[in-house]
mmCIF file of C-alpha atoms in Angstrom:
data_model
loop_
_atom_site.group_PDB
_atom_site.id
_atom_site.type_symbol
_atom_site.label_atom_id
_atom_site.label_comp_id
_atom_site.label_asym_id
_atom_site.label_seq_id
_atom_site.Cartn_x
_atom_site.Cartn_y
_atom_site.Cartn_z
ATOM 1 C CA MET Q 289 -8.182 82.740 67.274
ATOM 2 C CA THR Q 290 -7.434 86.053 66.376
ATOM 3 C CA VAL Q 291 -7.243 88.511 69.500
ATOM 4 C CA GLU Q 292 -8.238 92.189 68.502
ATOM 5 C CA ARG Q 293 -6.354 95.123 70.955
ATOM 6 C CA GLN Q 294 -6.239 98.852 70.803
ATOM 7 C CA VAL Q 295 -3.934 101.141 70.696
ATOM 8 C CA ASP Q 296 -3.028 104.783 70.191
ATOM 9 C CA VAL Q 297 -0.636 105.173 67.829
ATOM 10 C CA LEU Q 298 0.668 102.048 66.198
ATOM 11 C CA VAL Q 299 4.131 102.519 64.722
ATOM 12 C CA VAL Q 300 5.266 100.480 61.832
ATOM 13 C CA GLY Q 301 8.679 99.739 61.718
ATOM 14 C CA ALA Q 302 11.622 99.934 64.513
ATOM 15 C CA GLY Q 303 14.809 101.790 62.765
ATOM 16 C CA PRO Q 304 15.773 105.246 63.537
ATOM 17 C CA ALA Q 305 12.326 107.265 61.925
ATOM 18 C CA GLY Q 306 9.934 104.929 63.902
ATOM 19 C CA LEU Q 307 12.375 104.971 67.160
ATOM 20 C CA ALA Q 308 12.461 108.552 67.118
ATOM 21 C CA ALA Q 309 8.527 108.920 66.413
ATOM 22 C CA ALA Q 310 7.561 106.958 69.212
ATOM 23 C CA ALA Q 311 9.834 108.301 71.537
ATOM 24 C CA ARG Q 312 8.795 111.520 70.517
ATOM 25 C CA LEU Q 313 4.877 110.797 70.755
ATOM 26 C CA ALA Q 314 5.009 108.870 74.642
ATOM 27 C CA ALA Q 315 6.862 111.715 75.724
ATOM 28 C CA ALA Q 316 4.404 114.235 74.926
ATOM 29 C CA GLY Q 317 1.351 111.743 76.481
ATOM 30 C CA ALA Q 318 0.079 110.578 73.148
ATOM 31 C CA GLY Q 319 -1.397 107.328 75.304
ATOM 32 C CA LEU Q 320 -0.239 103.999 74.626
ATOM 33 C CA VAL Q 321 2.076 104.180 71.356
ATOM 34 C CA GLU Q 322 3.156 100.789 70.116
ATOM 35 C CA VAL Q 323 6.081 100.060 67.736
ATOM 36 C CA LEU Q 324 6.168 96.262 65.760
ATOM 37 C CA GLU Q 325 8.683 95.167 64.261
ATOM 38 C CA ARG Q 326 9.539 92.132 62.356
ATOM 39 C CA GLU Q 327 12.764 91.467 62.950
ATOM 40 C CA PRO Q 328 13.978 89.996 66.321
ATOM 41 C CA GLU Q 329 15.904 93.051 67.674
ATOM 42 C CA ALA Q 330 15.166 97.118 67.455
ATOM 43 C CA GLY Q 331 17.204 99.606 65.854
ATOM 44 C CA GLY Q 332 16.639 98.588 61.996
ATOM 45 C CA VAL Q 333 19.812 98.271 59.851
ATOM 46 C CA ALA Q 334 22.086 100.312 62.032
ATOM 47 C CA ARG Q 335 22.201 97.495 64.267
ATOM 48 C CA TYR Q 336 25.540 95.891 62.173
ATOM 49 C CA CYS Q 337 26.909 98.682 60.816
ATOM 50 C CA VAL Q 338 30.143 98.842 63.148
ATOM 51 C CA HIS Q 339 31.672 101.076 61.333
ATOM 52 C CA GLY Q 340 31.457 105.075 62.692
ATOM 53 C CA GLY Q 341 29.481 108.180 61.379
ATOM 54 C CA PHE Q 342 26.489 107.928 63.775
ATOM 55 C CA GLY Q 343 25.498 110.449 66.019
ATOM 56 C CA THR Q 344 27.366 113.724 66.274
ATOM 57 C CA TRP Q 345 30.627 115.648 65.251
ATOM 58 C CA THR Q 346 30.786 116.274 69.144
ATOM 59 C CA ARG Q 347 29.623 112.155 70.074
ATOM 60 C CA PRO Q 348 30.592 110.072 66.722
ATOM 61 C CA LEU Q 349 29.077 106.358 67.377
ATOM 62 C CA THR Q 350 29.090 103.142 65.776
ATOM 63 C CA GLY Q 351 25.659 102.532 64.511
ATOM 64 C CA PRO Q 352 24.867 99.180 66.920
ATOM 65 C CA ALA Q 353 25.649 102.192 69.506
ATOM 66 C CA TYR Q 354 23.347 104.641 68.280
ATOM 67 C CA ALA Q 355 20.644 102.057 67.376
ATOM 68 C CA GLY Q 356 20.841 100.930 71.440
ATOM 69 C CA LEU Q 357 20.061 104.955 72.219
ATOM 70 C CA LEU Q 358 17.425 105.078 69.797
ATOM 71 C CA VAL Q 359 15.739 101.719 71.592
ATOM 72 C CA GLU Q 360 16.663 103.288 75.138
ATOM 73 C CA ALA Q 361 15.182 106.446 74.574
ATOM 74 C CA ALA Q 362 11.825 105.039 72.699
ATOM 75 C CA ALA Q 363 11.534 102.474 76.003
ATOM 76 C CA ARG Q 364 12.161 105.216 78.871
ATOM 77 C CA ALA Q 365 9.915 106.972 76.827
ATOM 78 C CA GLY Q 366 6.787 104.845 77.745
ATOM 79 C CA ALA Q 367 6.878 103.590 74.388
ATOM 80 C CA VAL Q 368 6.063 99.786 73.701
ATOM 81 C CA VAL Q 369 8.645 98.297 71.014
ATOM 82 C CA ARG Q 370 7.227 94.180 70.471
ATOM 83 C CA THR Q 371 9.909 92.769 67.940
ATOM 84 C CA GLY Q 372 9.207 89.467 66.213
ATOM 85 C CA VAL Q 373 6.257 90.860 64.375
ATOM 86 C CA THR Q 374 5.209 91.017 61.049
ATOM 87 C CA VAL Q 375 2.329 93.414 59.410
ATOM 88 C CA LEU Q 376 0.570 91.107 57.412
ATOM 89 C CA ASP Q 377 -1.944 93.671 55.949
ATOM 90 C CA TRP Q 378 -4.782 96.552 56.733
ATOM 91 C CA ALA Q 379 -7.554 95.078 58.970
ATOM 92 C CA GLY Q 380 -11.731 95.950 57.561
ATOM 93 C CA THR Q 381 -12.260 99.521 57.155
ATOM 94 C CA PRO Q 382 -11.933 102.515 59.697
ATOM 95 C CA SER Q 383 -14.366 103.040 62.305
ATOM 96 C CA GLY Q 384 -17.144 104.896 61.740
ATOM 97 C CA SER Q 385 -16.877 104.319 58.115
ATOM 98 C CA GLY Q 386 -18.071 101.803 55.702
ATOM 99 C CA GLU Q 387 -15.294 102.064 53.169
ATOM 100 C CA VAL Q 388 -11.605 101.952 52.917
ATOM 101 C CA ARG Q 389 -10.850 106.024 52.690
ATOM 102 C CA CYS Q 390 -8.129 107.546 51.159
ATOM 103 C CA GLY Q 391 -9.395 111.284 51.341
ATOM 104 C CA SER Q 392 -8.110 114.632 52.009
ATOM 105 C CA ALA Q 393 -4.613 114.947 52.639
ATOM 106 C CA ALA Q 394 -3.721 114.594 56.459
ATOM 107 C CA PRO Q 395 -1.678 117.248 58.136
ATOM 108 C CA ARG Q 396 2.069 116.490 57.749
ATOM 109 C CA ARG Q 397 6.700 112.448 64.378
ATOM 110 C CA GLY Q 398 8.749 107.376 83.393
ATOM 111 C CA ALA Q 399 10.446 104.110 82.578
ATOM 112 C CA GLU Q 400 8.642 102.826 85.369
ATOM 113 C CA ASN Q 401 5.521 102.929 83.274
ATOM 114 C CA CYS Q 402 7.048 101.318 80.122
ATOM 115 C CA ALA Q 403 8.637 97.944 78.906
ATOM 116 C CA THR Q 404 10.494 96.658 75.211
ATOM 117 C CA SER Q 405 9.760 92.936 75.177
ATOM 118 C CA HIS Q 406 9.735 90.406 72.405
ATOM 119 C CA ASP Q 407 5.886 89.457 73.080
ATOM 120 C CA GLY Q 408 4.904 93.502 73.783
ATOM 121 C CA ALA Q 409 3.760 93.174 77.112
ATOM 122 C CA ALA Q 410 0.953 96.049 77.669
ATOM 123 C CA VAL Q 411 2.732 99.519 78.956
ATOM 124 C CA ASP Q 412 1.708 103.105 79.503
ATOM 125 C CA THR Q 413 -1.714 104.301 80.722
ATOM 126 C CA ARG Q 414 -1.540 108.184 79.699
ATOM 127 C CA HIS Q 415 -4.066 109.344 77.413
ATOM 128 C CA ILE Q 416 -4.595 112.876 75.483
ATOM 129 C CA ALA Q 417 -7.663 112.251 75.535
ATOM 130 C CA VAL Q 418 -10.595 109.048 75.187
ATOM 131 C CA LEU Q 419 -12.733 110.616 72.249
ATOM 132 C CA PRO Q 420 -14.444 109.087 69.422
ATOM 133 C CA ALA Q 421 -12.319 109.250 65.964
ATOM 134 C CA GLU Q 422 -11.699 107.549 62.985
ATOM 135 C CA ARG Q 423 -9.416 103.845 63.829
ATOM 136 C CA SER Q 424 -7.451 102.507 61.801
ATOM 137 C CA GLY Q 425 -7.240 98.411 61.826
ATOM 138 C CA LEU Q 426 -3.652 96.434 61.200
ATOM 139 C CA ALA Q 427 -3.531 92.280 60.751
ATOM 140 C CA THR Q 428 -0.654 90.681 62.459
ATOM 141 C CA VAL Q 429 1.404 87.880 63.033
ATOM 142 C CA GLY Q 430 4.215 86.981 66.331
ATOM 143 C CA VAL Q 431 4.902 84.903 68.521
ATOM 144 C CA ARG Q 432 1.883 85.990 70.272
ATOM 145 C CA GLY Q 433 -0.447 84.320 67.191
ATOM 146 C CA PRO Q 434 -2.504 86.583 64.812
ATOM 147 C CA GLU Q 435 -3.991 89.494 66.129
ATOM 148 C CA THR Q 436 -5.870 92.262 65.070
ATOM 149 C CA VAL Q 437 -4.613 96.014 66.215
ATOM 150 C CA THR Q 438 -6.524 99.226 66.118
ATOM 151 C CA ALA Q 439 -5.090 102.574 66.725
ATOM 152 C CA ARG Q 440 -5.932 106.382 66.406
ATOM 153 C CA ALA Q 441 -3.392 107.149 64.309
ATOM 154 C CA VAL Q 442 -0.530 105.186 62.062
ATOM 155 C CA VAL Q 443 3.190 106.186 61.396
ATOM 156 C CA LEU Q 444 4.328 103.668 58.443
ATOM 157 C CA ALA Q 445 8.032 103.442 59.181
ATOM 158 C CA THR Q 446 8.813 100.721 56.946
ATOM 159 C CA GLY Q 447 12.023 101.876 55.347
ATOM 160 C CA ALA Q 448 13.682 100.968 52.465
ATOM 161 C CA TYR Q 449 16.248 98.299 51.010
ATOM 162 C CA GLU Q 450 18.899 98.477 48.282
ATOM 163 C CA ARG Q 451 17.953 97.373 44.934
ATOM 164 C CA PRO Q 452 19.203 93.697 44.581
ATOM 165 C CA ARG Q 453 21.017 91.978 41.380
ATOM 166 C CA THR Q 454 17.593 90.658 40.178
ATOM 167 C CA ALA Q 455 15.841 93.919 40.397
ATOM 168 C CA ARG Q 456 18.640 95.979 38.649
ATOM 169 C CA LEU Q 457 18.275 93.259 35.574
ATOM 170 C CA ILE Q 458 21.774 92.312 35.437
ATOM 171 C CA PRO Q 459 21.745 88.660 33.446
ATOM 172 C CA GLY Q 460 24.329 85.748 34.018
ATOM 173 C CA THR Q 461 24.216 82.777 36.490
ATOM 174 C CA ARG Q 462 23.134 82.678 40.050
ATOM 175 C CA PRO Q 463 26.187 81.829 41.976
ATOM 176 C CA ALA Q 464 26.826 82.239 45.660
ATOM 177 C CA GLY Q 465 28.971 85.697 46.179
ATOM 178 C CA VAL Q 466 26.316 88.321 45.203
ATOM 179 C CA TYR Q 467 25.482 90.722 48.148
ATOM 180 C CA THR Q 468 23.629 93.835 48.866
ATOM 181 C CA GLY Q 469 25.532 96.091 50.755
ATOM 182 C CA GLY Q 470 23.159 95.470 53.917
ATOM 183 C CA GLU Q 471 23.485 91.939 53.490
ATOM 184 C CA LEU Q 472 27.370 92.022 53.358
ATOM 185 C CA GLN Q 473 26.853 93.844 56.782
ATOM 186 C CA GLN Q 474 24.752 91.279 58.196
ATOM 187 C CA ALA Q 475 26.734 88.557 57.093
ATOM 188 C CA VAL Q 476 30.040 89.776 58.252
ATOM 189 C CA HIS Q 477 29.154 91.144 61.445
ATOM 190 C CA ARG Q 478 26.289 89.703 62.311
ATOM 191 C CA TYR Q 479 26.689 86.023 61.814
ATOM 192 C CA ARG Q 480 30.414 86.288 60.827
ATOM 193 C CA GLN Q 481 30.312 84.480 57.931
ATOM 194 C CA PRO Q 482 33.188 84.340 55.642
ATOM 195 C CA ILE Q 483 32.642 85.941 52.601
ATOM 196 C CA GLY Q 484 35.390 85.144 49.923
ATOM 197 C CA GLY Q 485 38.861 86.769 49.112
ATOM 198 C CA ARG Q 486 38.387 89.017 46.273
ATOM 199 C CA ALA Q 487 35.369 91.527 46.121
ATOM 200 C CA VAL Q 488 34.210 94.593 43.529
ATOM 201 C CA VAL Q 489 31.979 97.059 45.241
ATOM 202 C CA VAL Q 490 29.024 98.430 43.167
ATOM 203 C CA GLY Q 491 28.570 102.323 43.599
ATOM 204 C CA ALA Q 492 30.072 105.211 44.580
ATOM 205 C CA GLU Q 493 28.011 106.187 47.671
ATOM 206 C CA ASP Q 494 28.744 106.709 51.639
ATOM 207 C CA VAL Q 495 27.138 103.072 51.492
ATOM 208 C CA SER Q 496 29.792 102.233 49.163
ATOM 209 C CA TYR Q 497 32.580 103.198 50.685
ATOM 210 C CA ALA Q 498 30.875 101.756 53.877
ATOM 211 C CA ALA Q 499 30.762 98.082 52.417
ATOM 212 C CA ALA Q 500 34.220 98.671 51.188
ATOM 213 C CA GLY Q 501 35.712 98.848 54.314
ATOM 214 C CA THR Q 502 33.297 95.666 55.460
ATOM 215 C CA VAL Q 503 35.234 94.149 52.733
ATOM 216 C CA ARG Q 504 38.740 94.702 54.486
ATOM 217 C CA ALA Q 505 37.227 94.138 57.361
ATOM 218 C CA ALA Q 506 36.543 90.498 56.336
ATOM 219 C CA GLY Q 507 39.722 90.493 55.520
ATOM 220 C CA ALA Q 508 39.029 90.234 51.599
ATOM 221 C CA GLU Q 509 40.697 92.371 48.670
ATOM 222 C CA VAL Q 510 38.477 95.506 47.068
ATOM 223 C CA VAL Q 511 39.340 94.611 43.695
ATOM 224 C CA ALA Q 512 37.423 97.805 42.250
ATOM 225 C CA MET Q 513 34.950 100.421 42.864
ATOM 226 C CA LEU Q 514 32.264 101.129 39.828
ATOM 227 C CA THR Q 515 29.842 103.526 39.106
ATOM 228 C CA ASP Q 516 27.891 104.294 36.453
ATOM 229 C CA ARG Q 517 28.226 108.083 37.266
ATOM 230 C CA PRO Q 518 30.541 109.845 35.080
ATOM 231 C CA ARG Q 519 32.648 111.131 38.114
ATOM 232 C CA ALA Q 520 32.425 111.145 41.636
ATOM 233 C CA ALA Q 521 33.757 113.876 43.108
ATOM 234 C CA CYS Q 522 33.783 113.347 46.897
ATOM 235 C CA VAL Q 523 36.688 113.131 49.826
ATOM 236 C CA ARG Q 524 35.504 109.455 50.153
ATOM 237 C CA ALA Q 525 36.463 108.705 46.524
ATOM 238 C CA VAL Q 526 39.750 110.275 47.249
ATOM 239 C CA ASP Q 527 40.537 108.357 50.021
ATOM 240 C CA ALA Q 528 39.542 104.785 48.184
ATOM 241 C CA ARG Q 529 41.765 105.933 45.459
ATOM 242 C CA LEU Q 530 44.944 107.220 47.670
ATOM 243 C CA ARG Q 531 44.872 105.291 51.105
ATOM 244 C CA ALA Q 532 43.232 102.186 50.344
ATOM 245 C CA ARG Q 533 44.357 102.076 46.626
ATOM 246 C CA VAL Q 534 41.303 100.668 45.824
ATOM 247 C CA PRO Q 535 40.478 101.213 41.906
ATOM 248 C CA LEU Q 536 37.587 103.245 41.396
ATOM 249 C CA LEU Q 537 36.009 102.813 37.928
ATOM 250 C CA THR Q 538 33.761 105.422 36.981
ATOM 251 C CA GLY Q 539 31.104 105.518 33.910
ATOM 252 C CA THR Q 540 31.162 101.241 34.296
ATOM 253 C CA THR Q 541 28.288 99.371 34.751
ATOM 254 C CA VAL Q 542 28.268 95.586 35.199
ATOM 255 C CA THR Q 543 26.302 93.686 32.674
ATOM 256 C CA GLU Q 544 26.670 90.279 33.549
ATOM 257 C CA ILE Q 545 27.765 87.877 36.381
ATOM 258 C CA LEU Q 546 29.696 84.917 35.863
ATOM 259 C CA GLY Q 547 30.427 81.837 37.397
ATOM 260 C CA HIS Q 548 28.990 78.462 38.391
ATOM 261 C CA GLY Q 549 28.245 77.316 42.171
ATOM 262 C CA ARG Q 550 30.942 80.268 43.290
ATOM 263 C CA LEU Q 551 31.072 83.755 41.468
ATOM 264 C CA SER Q 552 34.240 83.918 39.510
ATOM 265 C CA GLY Q 553 33.935 87.449 37.874
ATOM 266 C CA VAL Q 554 31.740 89.965 36.226
ATOM 267 C CA ARG Q 555 31.723 91.574 32.973
ATOM 268 C CA ILE Q 556 31.456 95.191 33.000
ATOM 269 C CA ARG Q 557 30.950 97.603 30.841
ATOM 270 C CA HIS Q 558 32.621 101.282 29.818
ATOM 271 C CA LEU Q 559 30.680 104.182 28.244
ATOM 272 C CA ASP Q 560 32.816 104.629 25.639
ATOM 273 C CA GLY Q 561 31.764 101.095 24.303
ATOM 274 C CA ARG Q 562 34.736 99.086 25.786
ATOM 275 C CA THR Q 563 33.968 95.924 27.912
ATOM 276 C CA GLY Q 564 35.951 93.719 30.166
ATOM 277 C CA VAL Q 565 35.936 91.012 32.939
ATOM 278 C CA LEU Q 566 36.873 91.758 36.690
ATOM 279 C CA ALA Q 567 38.288 88.408 37.971
ATOM 280 C CA CYS Q 568 36.383 88.547 41.617
ATOM 281 C CA ASP Q 569 34.618 85.850 43.831
ATOM 282 C CA THR Q 570 31.883 88.456 45.558
ATOM 283 C CA VAL Q 571 30.506 91.515 44.168
ATOM 284 C CA VAL Q 572 28.567 94.062 46.595
ATOM 285 C CA PHE Q 573 25.889 96.179 45.136
ATOM 286 C CA THR Q 574 25.144 99.045 47.148
ATOM 287 C CA GLY Q 575 22.923 102.141 47.153
ATOM 288 C CA ASP Q 576 20.070 102.889 44.295
ATOM 289 C CA PHE Q 577 17.662 102.558 47.734
ATOM 290 C CA VAL Q 578 13.764 101.454 47.017
ATOM 291 C CA ALA Q 579 11.049 102.081 49.095
ATOM 292 C CA GLU Q 580 9.935 99.304 51.344
ATOM 293 C CA ASP Q 581 6.337 100.477 50.889
ATOM 294 C CA GLU Q 582 4.253 97.133 49.972
ATOM 295 C CA LEU Q 583 1.742 98.006 53.228
ATOM 296 C CA ALA Q 584 1.098 101.550 52.090
ATOM 297 C CA ARG Q 585 0.288 100.162 48.500
ATOM 298 C CA ARG Q 586 -1.810 97.208 50.067
ATOM 299 C CA GLY Q 587 -3.989 99.769 51.634
ATOM 300 C CA ARG Q 588 -3.564 102.211 48.455
ATOM 301 C CA ILE Q 589 -1.843 104.698 50.548
ATOM 302 C CA THR Q 590 -0.480 107.492 48.605
ATOM 303 C CA LEU Q 591 2.530 109.408 50.439
ATOM 304 C CA ALA Q 592 2.965 113.308 50.206
ATOM 305 C CA HIS Q 593 5.959 115.757 50.411
ATOM 306 C CA GLY Q 594 5.984 115.793 54.357
ATOM 307 C CA PRO Q 595 5.074 113.354 56.554
ATOM 308 C CA GLY Q 596 1.129 112.953 55.848
ATOM 309 C CA THR Q 597 -0.387 110.996 53.620
ATOM 310 C CA ASP Q 598 -3.766 110.847 51.632
ATOM 311 C CA ARG Q 599 -5.468 108.746 54.616
ATOM 312 C CA PRO Q 600 -6.396 110.480 57.242
ATOM 313 C CA GLY Q 601 -4.533 109.248 60.244
ATOM 314 C CA VAL Q 602 -1.722 107.800 58.555
ATOM 315 C CA PHE Q 603 1.686 109.385 58.654
ATOM 316 C CA ALA Q 604 4.732 108.065 56.991
ATOM 317 C CA ALA Q 605 8.617 109.063 57.991
ATOM 318 C CA GLY Q 606 12.162 107.682 57.176
ATOM 319 C CA GLY Q 607 13.114 106.028 53.824
ATOM 320 C CA LEU Q 608 9.158 105.127 52.922
ATOM 321 C CA PRO Q 609 9.105 108.617 51.796
ATOM 322 C CA HIS Q 610 12.687 109.405 51.420
ATOM 323 C CA PRO Q 611 14.917 106.219 50.713
ATOM 324 C CA GLY Q 612 18.322 106.151 51.101
ATOM 325 C CA ARG Q 613 18.525 109.180 53.880
ATOM 326 C CA ASP Q 614 21.023 108.373 56.772
ATOM 327 C CA ALA Q 615 19.995 107.399 60.416
ATOM 328 C CA ARG Q 616 20.344 111.013 61.871
ATOM 329 C CA THR Q 617 17.960 112.647 58.654
ATOM 330 C CA ALA Q 618 15.089 109.493 59.586
ATOM 331 C CA ALA Q 619 15.596 109.960 63.063
ATOM 332 C CA ARG Q 620 14.855 113.494 62.306
ATOM 333 C CA GLU Q 621 11.769 112.989 60.036
ATOM 334 C CA GLY Q 622 10.594 110.436 62.889
ATOM 335 C CA VAL Q 623 10.368 113.501 65.439
ATOM 336 C CA LEU Q 624 8.677 115.362 62.550
ATOM 337 C CA ALA Q 625 6.200 113.003 61.797
ATOM 338 C CA ALA Q 626 5.469 112.794 65.582
ATOM 339 C CA GLY Q 627 4.430 116.636 65.428
ATOM 340 C CA ALA Q 628 2.017 116.122 63.005
ATOM 341 C CA VAL Q 629 0.379 112.934 64.569
ATOM 342 C CA LEU Q 630 -0.069 115.231 67.937
ATOM 343 C CA GLU Q 631 -1.944 117.521 65.830
ATOM 344 C CA TRP Q 632 -3.804 115.540 64.336
ATOM 345 C CA LEU Q 633 -4.932 113.344 67.313
ATOM 346 C CA LEU Q 634 -5.528 116.770 69.412
ATOM 347 C CA SER Q 635 -7.707 118.145 66.341
ATOM 348 C CA ARG Q 636 -9.874 115.206 66.064
ATOM 349 C CA PRO Q 637 -13.397 116.248 67.417
#
């Protein structure tokens, strides 16, 4: 049997954007604010990015430390964070309406009464006002079984993911040893898995150099980094070439994956037409982020430039509207989305 529940604000995704939005909303007294996260832990990708670069210049943090602060802030403000819960689809139609509406654009984010748990115990009872308003419903499933959760406002903070090899349309075999940057981070830092001895990193973005650092932390050698861009003009590129002695091949693409059982190499092509093979047992595809927009597409929701969407009462933040943004920027966008939600709640008759 499907259980039906009501909250005031429902946040989908417990990454930096979702947690920051939830903390801001709960602290402002938006009522019962609940965050749904399909992973067993909240915090997003940052929780297994053990390198620095998070926090601020005066207070640098690793990814897990930064994720922990965001989770703590949301719980302290009074938001409920439920992990291990998957949002399947939109449920029915908004109350008071006979059809799914994609109408005019919406405006553009006491520890004692809060809890953060795997099964999502209900907490905070503060409300801005209990007023009749359209409610959006979401069908979910978790450890407590299927539920339908309705809310006066929904914040989609479903994030983004790196485009994998298959989506990059790179032909070849399907051997072990092919990763995205996120998969590499999890394999090394979360599951403590060996990754091989010689790695090629595809990309020349910040996440690419972080991936190269992860490869070295796993005891493997970075054979080369490559990018299809004609140049990689940044301090980290110079650092990789000089201090880490990693060859950086610009204007170069991977055209084929080689190997049976285990990766044996990648075929590459330069802009001038030259081709070659880099012998390696690991290749990491980094960057080229794609929005995790399945839920938005299933609801036929169009994203706007800010936190608003064309569905009244539904907002977006973080990697969903802006794939590839860093964690701190995503958190700031979550706060901005929370502000738009508060305006929406206060404006409803």
